[in-house]
Coordinates of N, CA and C and ligand atoms in Angstrom, one line a residue:
M44 N -30.5 -33.5 29.7 CA -30.1 -32.6 28.7 C -31.1 -32.4 27.6
T45 N -31.5 -31.2 27.3 CA -32.6 -31.0 26.4 C -32.1 -31.2 24.9
N46 N -30.9 -30.8 24.7 CA -30.4 -30.9 23.3 C -29.3 -32.0 23.3
L47 N -29.7 -33.0 22.5 CA -28.8 -34.2 22.4 C -27.9 -34.2 21.2
S48 N -28.0 -33.2 20.4 CA -27.1 -33.1 19.3 C -26.0 -32.0 19.5
I49 N -24.9 -32.1 18.8 CA -23.8 -31.2 19.0 C -24.3 -29.8 18.5
P50 N -24.2 -28.8 19.4 CA -24.6 -27.4 19.0 C -23.7 -26.9 17.8
E51 N -24.3 -26.3 16.9 CA -23.6 -25.9 15.7 C -23.1 -24.5 15.8
N52 N -23.6 -23.7 16.7 CA -23.2 -22.3 16.7 C -22.9 -21.9 18.2
D53 N -22.4 -20.7 18.4 CA -22.0 -20.3 19.7 C -23.2 -20.1 20.6
H54 N -24.3 -19.7 20.0 CA -25.5 -19.4 20.8 C -26.0 -20.7 21.4
D55 N -26.1 -21.8 20.6 CA -26.5 -23.1 21.1 C -25.5 -23.7 22.1
L56 N -24.2 -23.4 21.8 CA -23.2 -23.9 22.7 C -23.3 -23.3 24.1
M57 N -23.6 -22.0 24.0 CA -23.7 -21.2 25.3 C -24.9 -21.8 26.1
Q58 N -25.9 -22.2 25.5 CA -27.1 -22.8 26.1 C -26.7 -24.1 26.8
L59 N -26.0 -24.9 26.1 CA -25.6 -26.2 26.6 C -24.6 -26.0 27.8
V60 N -23.7 -25.1 27.7 CA -22.7 -24.9 28.8 C -23.5 -24.4 30.0
C61 N -24.5 -23.5 29.8 CA -25.2 -23.0 31.0 C -26.0 -24.1 31.6
E62 N -26.6 -25.0 30.8 CA -27.4 -26.1 31.3 C -26.5 -27.0 32.2
I63 N -25.3 -27.3 31.6 CA -24.4 -28.3 32.4 C -24.0 -27.6 33.7
S64 N -23.7 -26.3 33.6 CA -23.3 -25.6 34.8 C -24.3 -25.6 35.9
E65 N -25.5 -25.4 35.5 CA -26.6 -25.4 36.5 C -26.8 -26.8 37.1
R66 N -26.8 -27.7 36.2 CA -27.2 -29.1 36.5 C -26.1 -29.8 37.4
Y67 N -24.9 -29.6 37.0 CA -23.8 -30.4 37.7 C -23.0 -29.6 38.7
F68 N -23.0 -28.3 38.5 CA -22.2 -27.4 39.4 C -23.1 -26.6 40.3
F69 N -24.4 -26.6 40.1 CA -25.3 -25.8 40.9 C -24.9 -24.3 41.0
A70 N -24.4 -23.8 39.9 CA -24.0 -22.4 39.8 C -24.1 -22.0 38.4
P71 N -24.4 -20.7 38.2 CA -24.5 -20.3 36.8 C -23.2 -20.1 36.1
F72 N -23.2 -20.2 34.8 CA -22.0 -19.8 34.0 C -22.3 -18.4 33.5
C73 N -21.5 -17.4 33.9 CA -21.8 -16.0 33.7 C -20.8 -15.3 32.8
H74 N -20.1 -16.1 32.0 CA -19.2 -15.5 31.0 C -19.5 -15.9 29.6
M75 N -18.5 -15.8 28.7 CA -18.8 -16.2 27.4 C -18.2 -17.5 27.0
C76 N -18.8 -18.2 26.1 CA -18.1 -19.4 25.5 C -18.4 -19.3 24.0
R77 N -17.4 -19.9 23.3 CA -17.5 -19.9 21.8 C -16.7 -21.0 21.2
Y78 N -16.9 -21.3 20.0 CA -16.1 -22.3 19.3 C -14.9 -21.6 18.8
N79 N -13.7 -22.3 18.9 CA -12.5 -21.8 18.3 C -11.8 -23.0 17.7
N80 N -11.9 -23.1 16.4 CA -11.3 -24.2 15.8 C -9.8 -24.2 15.6
R81 N -9.2 -23.1 16.1 CA -7.8 -23.0 16.0 C -7.1 -23.8 17.2
L82 N -7.9 -24.2 18.1 CA -7.4 -25.1 19.2 C -6.9 -26.4 18.6
R83 N -5.7 -26.6 18.7 CA -5.1 -27.8 18.0 C -5.0 -29.0 18.9
T84 N -4.7 -28.8 20.1 CA -4.3 -30.0 20.9 C -5.4 -30.4 21.9
S85 N -6.5 -29.6 22.0 CA -7.5 -30.0 23.0 C -8.9 -29.7 22.4
G86 N -9.8 -30.3 23.2 CA -11.2 -30.1 22.8 C -11.8 -28.8 23.4
G87 N -11.1 -28.2 24.4 CA -11.6 -27.0 24.9 C -10.5 -26.3 25.8
R88 N -10.8 -25.1 26.2 CA -9.9 -24.4 27.1 C -10.6 -23.3 27.9
Y89 N -10.0 -23.1 29.1 CA -10.5 -22.0 30.0 C -9.5 -20.9 29.9
L90 N -10.0 -19.7 29.7 CA -9.2 -18.5 29.6 C -9.1 -17.8 30.9
L91 N -8.0 -17.8 31.6 CA -7.8 -17.3 32.9 C -8.2 -15.8 33.1
K92 N -7.9 -15.0 32.1 CA -8.1 -13.6 32.2 C -9.5 -13.2 32.0
S93 N -10.1 -13.7 30.9 CA -11.5 -13.3 30.6 C -12.5 -14.2 31.3
H94 N -12.1 -15.4 31.8 CA -13.0 -16.4 32.3 C -13.9 -17.0 31.2
D95 N -13.5 -16.8 30.0 CA -14.3 -17.4 28.9 C -13.9 -18.8 28.6
L96 N -14.8 -19.5 28.0 CA -14.5 -20.9 27.6 C -14.5 -21.0 26.0
E97 N -13.6 -21.8 25.5 CA -13.5 -22.0 24.1 C -13.5 -23.5 23.8
F98 N -14.2 -23.9 22.8 CA -14.3 -25.3 22.4 C -14.0 -25.5 21.0
N99 N -13.6 -26.7 20.7 CA -13.2 -27.1 19.3 C -14.4 -27.9 18.7
L100 N -15.0 -27.3 17.7 CA -16.1 -28.0 17.0 C -15.7 -29.2 16.3
R101 N -14.5 -29.2 15.7 CA -14.0 -30.4 15.0 C -13.8 -31.5 16.0
Y102 N -13.3 -31.2 17.1 CA -13.1 -32.2 18.2 C -14.4 -32.8 18.6
A103 N -15.4 -31.9 18.8 CA -16.7 -32.4 19.2 C -17.4 -33.3 18.2
K104 N -17.2 -32.9 16.9 CA -17.8 -33.7 15.9 C -17.0 -35.0 15.7
A105 N -15.7 -35.0 16.0 CA -15.0 -36.3 15.8 C -15.3 -37.3 16.9
Y106 N -15.6 -36.8 18.1 CA -15.9 -37.7 19.2 C -17.3 -37.8 19.7
G107 N -18.1 -36.9 19.3 CA -19.6 -37.0 19.6 C -20.0 -36.2 20.9
M108 N -21.3 -36.3 21.1 CA -21.9 -35.5 22.2 C -21.4 -35.9 23.6
P109 N -21.3 -37.2 23.9 CA -20.8 -37.5 25.3 C -19.5 -36.9 25.6
E110 N -18.6 -36.9 24.6 CA -17.2 -36.4 24.8 C -17.3 -34.9 24.9
L111 N -18.2 -34.2 24.1 CA -18.3 -32.8 24.3 C -18.8 -32.4 25.6
V112 N -19.8 -33.1 26.1 CA -20.3 -32.8 27.5 C -19.2 -33.0 28.5
A113 N -18.4 -34.1 28.4 CA -17.3 -34.3 29.3 C -16.3 -33.3 29.3
T114 N -16.0 -32.7 28.1 CA -15.1 -31.7 27.9 C -15.6 -30.4 28.5
I115 N -16.9 -30.1 28.3 CA -17.5 -28.9 28.9 C -17.4 -29.0 30.4
K116 N -17.6 -30.2 31.0 CA -17.5 -30.3 32.5 C -16.1 -30.1 32.9
H117 N -15.1 -30.6 32.2 CA -13.7 -30.3 32.5 C -13.4 -28.8 32.6
E118 N -13.8 -28.1 31.5 CA -13.5 -26.7 31.5 C -14.3 -25.9 32.6
L119 N -15.5 -26.4 32.9 CA -16.3 -25.8 33.9 C -15.7 -26.0 35.3
C120 N -15.0 -27.1 35.5 CA -14.2 -27.3 36.7 C -13.2 -26.2 36.9
H121 N -12.4 -26.0 35.8 CA -11.4 -24.9 35.9 C -12.1 -23.6 36.3
Y122 N -13.2 -23.3 35.6 CA -14.0 -22.1 35.7 C -14.5 -21.8 37.1
H123 N -15.2 -22.8 37.6 CA -15.9 -22.6 38.9 C -14.8 -22.6 40.1
L124 N -13.8 -23.4 40.0 CA -12.8 -23.5 41.0 C -12.0 -22.2 41.0
H125 N -11.6 -21.7 39.8 CA -10.8 -20.5 39.7 C -11.6 -19.3 40.3
L126 N -12.9 -19.2 39.9 CA -13.7 -18.0 40.4 C -13.9 -18.1 41.9
S127 N -13.9 -19.3 42.5 CA -14.2 -19.4 43.9 C -12.9 -19.5 44.7
G128 N -11.7 -19.3 44.0 CA -10.5 -19.2 44.7 C -9.9 -20.5 45.2
R129 N -10.3 -21.6 44.5 CA -9.9 -22.9 44.9 C -8.9 -23.5 43.9
G130 N -8.4 -24.6 44.2 CA -7.3 -25.2 43.3 C -7.9 -25.6 42.0
Y131 N -7.6 -24.8 40.9 CA -8.3 -25.0 39.6 C -7.3 -25.7 38.6
R132 N -6.1 -25.9 39.0 CA -5.1 -26.5 38.1 C -5.3 -28.0 38.1
H133 N -4.8 -28.6 36.9 CA -5.0 -30.1 36.7 C -4.4 -30.9 37.9
G134 N -3.3 -30.5 38.5 CA -2.7 -31.3 39.6 C -3.4 -31.0 40.9
D135 N -4.2 -30.0 41.1 CA -4.8 -29.7 42.4 C -5.8 -30.7 42.8
R136 N -5.9 -30.9 44.1 CA -6.8 -31.9 44.7 C -8.3 -31.5 44.4
D137 N -8.5 -30.2 44.6 CA -9.9 -29.6 44.4 C -10.3 -30.0 43.0
F138 N -9.4 -29.8 42.0 CA -9.8 -30.0 40.6 C -10.1 -31.5 40.4
M139 N -9.2 -32.3 40.9 CA -9.4 -33.8 40.6 C -10.7 -34.3 41.3
Q140 N -10.9 -33.8 42.5 CA -12.1 -34.3 43.1 C -13.4 -33.8 42.4
L141 N -13.4 -32.5 42.0 CA -14.6 -32.0 41.4 C -14.8 -32.7 40.0
L142 N -13.7 -32.9 39.3 CA -13.8 -33.5 38.0 C -14.4 -34.9 38.1
Q143 N -14.0 -35.6 39.1 CA -14.5 -37.0 39.3 C -16.0 -36.9 39.7
K144 N -16.3 -36.0 40.5 CA -17.7 -35.8 41.0 C -18.7 -35.6 39.8
V145 N -18.3 -34.7 38.9 CA -19.2 -34.3 37.8 C -19.0 -35.2 36.6
G146 N -18.0 -36.0 36.6 CA -17.8 -36.9 35.4 C -17.2 -36.2 34.3
G147 N -16.2 -35.3 34.5 CA -15.6 -34.6 33.4 C -14.5 -35.4 32.8
A148 N -14.1 -35.0 31.6 CA -13.1 -35.6 30.8 C -11.7 -35.4 31.5
R149 N -10.9 -36.4 31.7 CA -9.6 -36.3 32.3 C -8.6 -35.7 31.4
Y150 N -8.5 -36.2 30.2 CA -7.6 -35.7 29.2 C -8.3 -35.5 27.9
A151 N -7.9 -34.6 27.1 CA -8.4 -34.4 25.8 C -7.8 -35.6 25.0
R152 N -8.6 -36.2 24.2 CA -8.1 -37.2 23.3 C -7.4 -36.6 22.1
P153 N -6.5 -37.3 21.6 CA -5.8 -36.8 20.4 C -6.7 -36.6 19.3
I154 N -6.6 -35.5 18.6 CA -7.5 -35.2 17.5 C -6.7 -35.4 16.2
Q155 N -7.3 -36.1 15.3 CA -6.6 -36.4 14.1 C -6.7 -35.2 13.2
L156 N -5.5 -34.6 13.0 CA -5.5 -33.3 12.2 C -5.4 -33.6 10.7
R157 N -4.6 -34.5 10.3 CA -4.5 -34.8 8.9 C -5.7 -35.7 8.5
S158 N -6.1 -35.6 7.3 CA -7.1 -36.5 6.8 C -6.6 -37.9 6.8
R159 N -7.5 -38.8 7.0 CA -7.1 -40.2 7.0 C -6.5 -40.6 5.7
Q160 N -5.4 -41.4 5.8 CA -4.8 -41.9 4.6 C -5.6 -43.1 4.0
T161 N -6.3 -42.8 3.0 CA -7.2 -43.8 2.5 C -6.6 -44.4 1.2
P162 N -6.8 -45.6 0.9 CA -6.2 -46.2 -0.3 C -6.7 -45.5 -1.5
R163 N -5.9 -45.3 -2.5 CA -6.3 -44.6 -3.7 C -6.5 -45.5 -4.9
Y164 N -5.8 -46.7 -4.8 CA -5.9 -47.5 -6.0 C -6.5 -48.9 -5.6
E165 N -7.4 -49.3 -6.4 CA -8.1 -50.6 -6.1 C -7.7 -51.5 -7.2
Y166 N -7.2 -52.7 -6.8 CA -6.8 -53.7 -7.8 C -7.7 -54.9 -7.6
V167 N -7.9 -55.6 -8.7 CA -8.7 -56.8 -8.5 C -8.0 -58.0 -9.3
C168 N -8.1 -59.1 -8.6 CA -7.5 -60.3 -9.3 C -8.4 -60.8 -10.4
T169 N -7.9 -61.0 -11.6 CA -8.7 -61.4 -12.7 C -9.1 -62.8 -12.6
D170 N -8.5 -63.6 -11.7 CA -8.8 -65.0 -11.5 C -9.8 -65.2 -10.4
C171 N -9.5 -64.8 -9.2 CA -10.3 -65.1 -8.0 C -11.1 -63.9 -7.6
L172 N -11.0 -62.8 -8.2 CA -11.7 -61.5 -7.9 C -11.4 -60.9 -6.6
Q173 N -10.4 -61.4 -5.9 CA -10.0 -60.7 -4.6 C -9.6 -59.3 -4.9
T174 N -10.0 -58.4 -4.1 CA -9.6 -57.0 -4.3 C -8.5 -56.5 -3.3
Y175 N -7.7 -55.6 -3.8 CA -6.6 -55.0 -2.9 C -6.7 -53.5 -3.0
M176 N -6.6 -52.9 -1.8 CA -6.5 -51.4 -1.8 C -5.1 -51.0 -1.5
R177 N -4.6 -50.1 -2.3 CA -3.2 -49.7 -2.2 C -3.2 -48.1 -2.2
Q178 N -2.2 -47.6 -1.4 CA -2.1 -46.1 -1.5 C -1.3 -45.7 -2.7
R179 N -0.5 -46.6 -3.2 CA 0.3 -46.2 -4.4 C 0.0 -47.2 -5.5
R180 N 0.4 -46.7 -6.7 CA 0.3 -47.6 -7.9 C 1.3 -48.7 -7.7
I181 N 0.9 -49.9 -8.1 CA 1.8 -51.0 -8.1 C 2.0 -51.5 -9.6
D182 N 3.1 -52.1 -9.8 CA 3.5 -52.6 -11.1 C 2.8 -54.0 -11.2
T183 N 1.8 -54.0 -12.0 CA 1.0 -55.3 -12.1 C 1.7 -56.4 -12.9
S184 N 2.9 -56.0 -13.5 CA 3.6 -57.0 -14.2 C 4.6 -57.7 -13.2
Q185 N 4.8 -57.0 -12.1 CA 5.7 -57.6 -11.1 C 4.9 -58.2 -9.9
Y186 N 3.7 -57.7 -9.6 CA 3.0 -58.2 -8.4 C 1.8 -59.0 -8.9
V187 N 1.5 -60.1 -8.2 CA 0.4 -60.9 -8.6 C -0.5 -61.1 -7.3
C188 N -1.6 -61.7 -7.5 CA -2.6 -61.9 -6.4 C -1.9 -62.8 -5.3
G189 N -2.1 -62.3 -4.1 CA -1.5 -63.0 -3.0 C -2.2 -64.3 -2.7
K190 N -3.4 -64.5 -3.1 CA -4.2 -65.7 -2.9 C -3.9 -66.8 -3.9
C191 N -4.0 -66.4 -5.2 CA -4.0 -67.4 -6.2 C -2.9 -67.1 -7.3
H192 N -2.1 -66.1 -7.1 CA -1.1 -65.7 -8.0 C -1.6 -65.3 -9.4
G193 N -2.9 -64.9 -9.4 CA -3.5 -64.5 -10.7 C -3.0 -63.1 -11.0
K194 N -3.4 -62.7 -12.2 CA -3.0 -61.4 -12.7 C -3.9 -60.3 -12.1
L195 N -3.3 -59.2 -11.7 CA -4.0 -58.1 -11.0 C -4.4 -57.0 -12.1
L196 N -5.5 -56.4 -11.9 CA -6.0 -55.4 -12.8 C -6.4 -54.2 -12.0
L197 N -6.0 -53.0 -12.4 CA -6.3 -51.8 -11.7 C -7.8 -51.5 -12.0
K198 N -8.5 -51.4 -10.9 CA -10.0 -51.2 -11.1 C -10.3 -49.7 -11.0
K199 N -9.8 -49.1 -10.0 CA -10.1 -47.6 -9.8 C -8.7 -46.9 -9.6
D200 N -8.6 -45.8 -10.3 CA -7.3 -45.1 -10.1 C -7.6 -43.7 -9.6
H201 N -8.8 -43.5 -9.0 CA -9.1 -42.2 -8.5 C -9.0 -42.2 -6.9
F202 N -9.2 -41.1 -6.3 CA -9.2 -41.0 -4.9 C -10.4 -41.7 -4.3
V203 N -10.2 -42.5 -3.3 CA -11.3 -43.2 -2.7 C -11.6 -42.6 -1.4
N204 N -12.8 -42.0 -1.3 CA -13.2 -41.5 0.0 C -12.2 -40.6 0.8
E205 N -11.6 -39.7 0.1 CA -10.5 -38.9 0.7 C -11.0 -38.0 1.8
G206 N -10.3 -38.0 3.0 CA -10.8 -37.1 4.1 C -11.6 -37.9 5.0
Ligands
LIG317 ZN1 -7.9 -28.5 31.7
LIG318 ZN1 -6.5 -64.3 -7.1

């Protein structure tokens, strides 16, 4: 693979898909592919009517290049089998055999749609300096340090690394 980083635009994505198609399927990819970030549940999809492929850039970025390549292989299995009139569906034997042969992704991994819930408040024990991250404000007159029962002090009350 000449390009080892995730393609940022449709043009570079097309190049990568064509490369993978030639290299693993020994057949050209002769339709269009593009990024479509509205894909919610999967990293990619094959469009039966237009024969185009769509990929999710957020998914690719979340899981990295090897997963994108595996996803492209998966969609190309649908593509090449469908165009040659063979079993292109997930449950078809043709599909499962080709997928295994080229090393395609079996399932799309779940993509985290909501931003990670990061702690927003950082408390520090005034005695032993142990720190605690909490998503909500806590009443420091009621809660004490879990290690030494010392008094807690709010250190940061802003958002920490949100997203
Ligand atoms: Zn599929
Ligand atoms: Zn303490």
